[in-house]
Short mmCIF file of C-alpha atoms in Angstrom, two decimals:
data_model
loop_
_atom_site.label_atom_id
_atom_site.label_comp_id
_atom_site.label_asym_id
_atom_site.label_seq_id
_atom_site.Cartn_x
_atom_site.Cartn_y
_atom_site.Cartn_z
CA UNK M 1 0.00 0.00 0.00
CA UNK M 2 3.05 2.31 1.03
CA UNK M 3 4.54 1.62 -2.56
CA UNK M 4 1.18 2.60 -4.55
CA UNK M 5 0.98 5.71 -2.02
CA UNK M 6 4.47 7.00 -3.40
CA UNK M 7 3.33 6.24 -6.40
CA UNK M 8 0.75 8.50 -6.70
CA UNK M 9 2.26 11.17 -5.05
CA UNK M 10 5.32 10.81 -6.83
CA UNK M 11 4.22 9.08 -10.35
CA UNK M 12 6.20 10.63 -13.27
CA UNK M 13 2.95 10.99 -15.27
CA UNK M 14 -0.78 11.31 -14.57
CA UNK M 15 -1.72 8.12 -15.81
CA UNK M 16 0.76 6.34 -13.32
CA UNK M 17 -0.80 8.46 -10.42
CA UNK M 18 -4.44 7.21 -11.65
CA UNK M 19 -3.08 3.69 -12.09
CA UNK M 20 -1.99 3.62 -8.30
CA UNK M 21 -4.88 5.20 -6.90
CA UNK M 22 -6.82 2.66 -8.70
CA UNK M 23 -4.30 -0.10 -6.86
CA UNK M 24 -4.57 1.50 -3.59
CA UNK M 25 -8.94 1.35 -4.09
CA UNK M 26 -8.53 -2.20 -5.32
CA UNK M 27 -6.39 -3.22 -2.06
CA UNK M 28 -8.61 -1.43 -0.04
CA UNK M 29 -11.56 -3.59 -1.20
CA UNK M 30 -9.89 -6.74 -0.85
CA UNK M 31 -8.91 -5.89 2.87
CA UNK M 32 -12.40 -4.83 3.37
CA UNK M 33 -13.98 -8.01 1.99
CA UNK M 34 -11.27 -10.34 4.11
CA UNK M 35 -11.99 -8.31 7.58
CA UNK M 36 -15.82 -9.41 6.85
CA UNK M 37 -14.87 -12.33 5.89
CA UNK M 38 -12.60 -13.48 9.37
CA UNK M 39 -15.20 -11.41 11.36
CA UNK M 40 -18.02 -13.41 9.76
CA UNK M 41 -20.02 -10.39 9.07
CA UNK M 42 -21.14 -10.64 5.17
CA UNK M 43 -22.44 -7.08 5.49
CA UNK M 44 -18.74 -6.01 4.91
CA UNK M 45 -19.40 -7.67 1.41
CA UNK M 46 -21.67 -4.90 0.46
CA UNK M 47 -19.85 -2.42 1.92
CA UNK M 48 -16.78 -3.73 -0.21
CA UNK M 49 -18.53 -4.01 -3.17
CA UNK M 50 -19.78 -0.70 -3.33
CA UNK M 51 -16.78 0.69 -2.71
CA UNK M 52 -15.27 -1.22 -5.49
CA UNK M 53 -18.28 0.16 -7.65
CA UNK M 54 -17.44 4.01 -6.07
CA UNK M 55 -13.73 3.36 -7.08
CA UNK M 56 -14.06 2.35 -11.12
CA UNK M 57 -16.59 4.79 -11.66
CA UNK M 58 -14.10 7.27 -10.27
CA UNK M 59 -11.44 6.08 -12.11
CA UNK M 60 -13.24 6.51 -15.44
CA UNK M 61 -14.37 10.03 -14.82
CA UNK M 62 -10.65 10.85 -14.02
CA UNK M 63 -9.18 9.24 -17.26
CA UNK M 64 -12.30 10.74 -19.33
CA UNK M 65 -11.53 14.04 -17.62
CA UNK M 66 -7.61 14.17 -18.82
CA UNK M 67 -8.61 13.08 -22.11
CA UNK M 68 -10.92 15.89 -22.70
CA UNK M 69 -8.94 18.31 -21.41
CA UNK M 70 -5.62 17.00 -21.32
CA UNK M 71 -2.66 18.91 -18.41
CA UNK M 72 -0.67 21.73 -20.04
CA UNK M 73 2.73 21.08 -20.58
CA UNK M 74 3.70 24.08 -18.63
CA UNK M 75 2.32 22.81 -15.65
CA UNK M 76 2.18 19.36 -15.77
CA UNK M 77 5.61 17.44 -13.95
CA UNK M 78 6.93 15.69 -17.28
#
C-alpha cells in the first residue's frame, strides 16, 4: 500500500498516479472483503462491493476528464 501511495504522489505521469490510486482502491476492497470475511459479518461484502463500484466509476471520470482536457505542458511534472 506504502509503494502505490508514493506512487501517486510521486508518479512521473498522470496516468501512473491514476493507475496507483486505482491499486490503492482495489487493495482497499480486498482488505475490506477479508476483515468481513474473518469477522463473519457478510455485510462487509456490500460495503466492499460498493466501494469497489465508487472506485471504477471514479477512475473513469478521471481518465475521461484528462482526455478531454488534457494537463498543459507548462504545468504538468513531465
Amino acid at each position: 500500500m506504502g509503494i502505490a501511495l508514493a506512487r501517486a504522489f510521486i508518479g512521473p505521469t498522470i496516468y501512473d498516479r491514476i493507475l496507483a490510486v486505482n491499486m490503492f482502491g482495489t487493495k482497499t476492497v480486498l482488505f475490506i472483503a477479508v476483515y468481513g470475511f474473518l469477522t463473519e459479518r457478510p455485510e462487509f461484502m456490500d460495503i466492499a462491493l460498493i466501494y469497489a463500484l465508487i472506485n471504477f466509476v471514479g477512475v473513469i471520470v478521471v481518465l475521461k476528464f484528462v482526455e478531454r482536457y488534457p494537463p498543459n505542458s507548462a504545468h504538468s511534472d513531465e
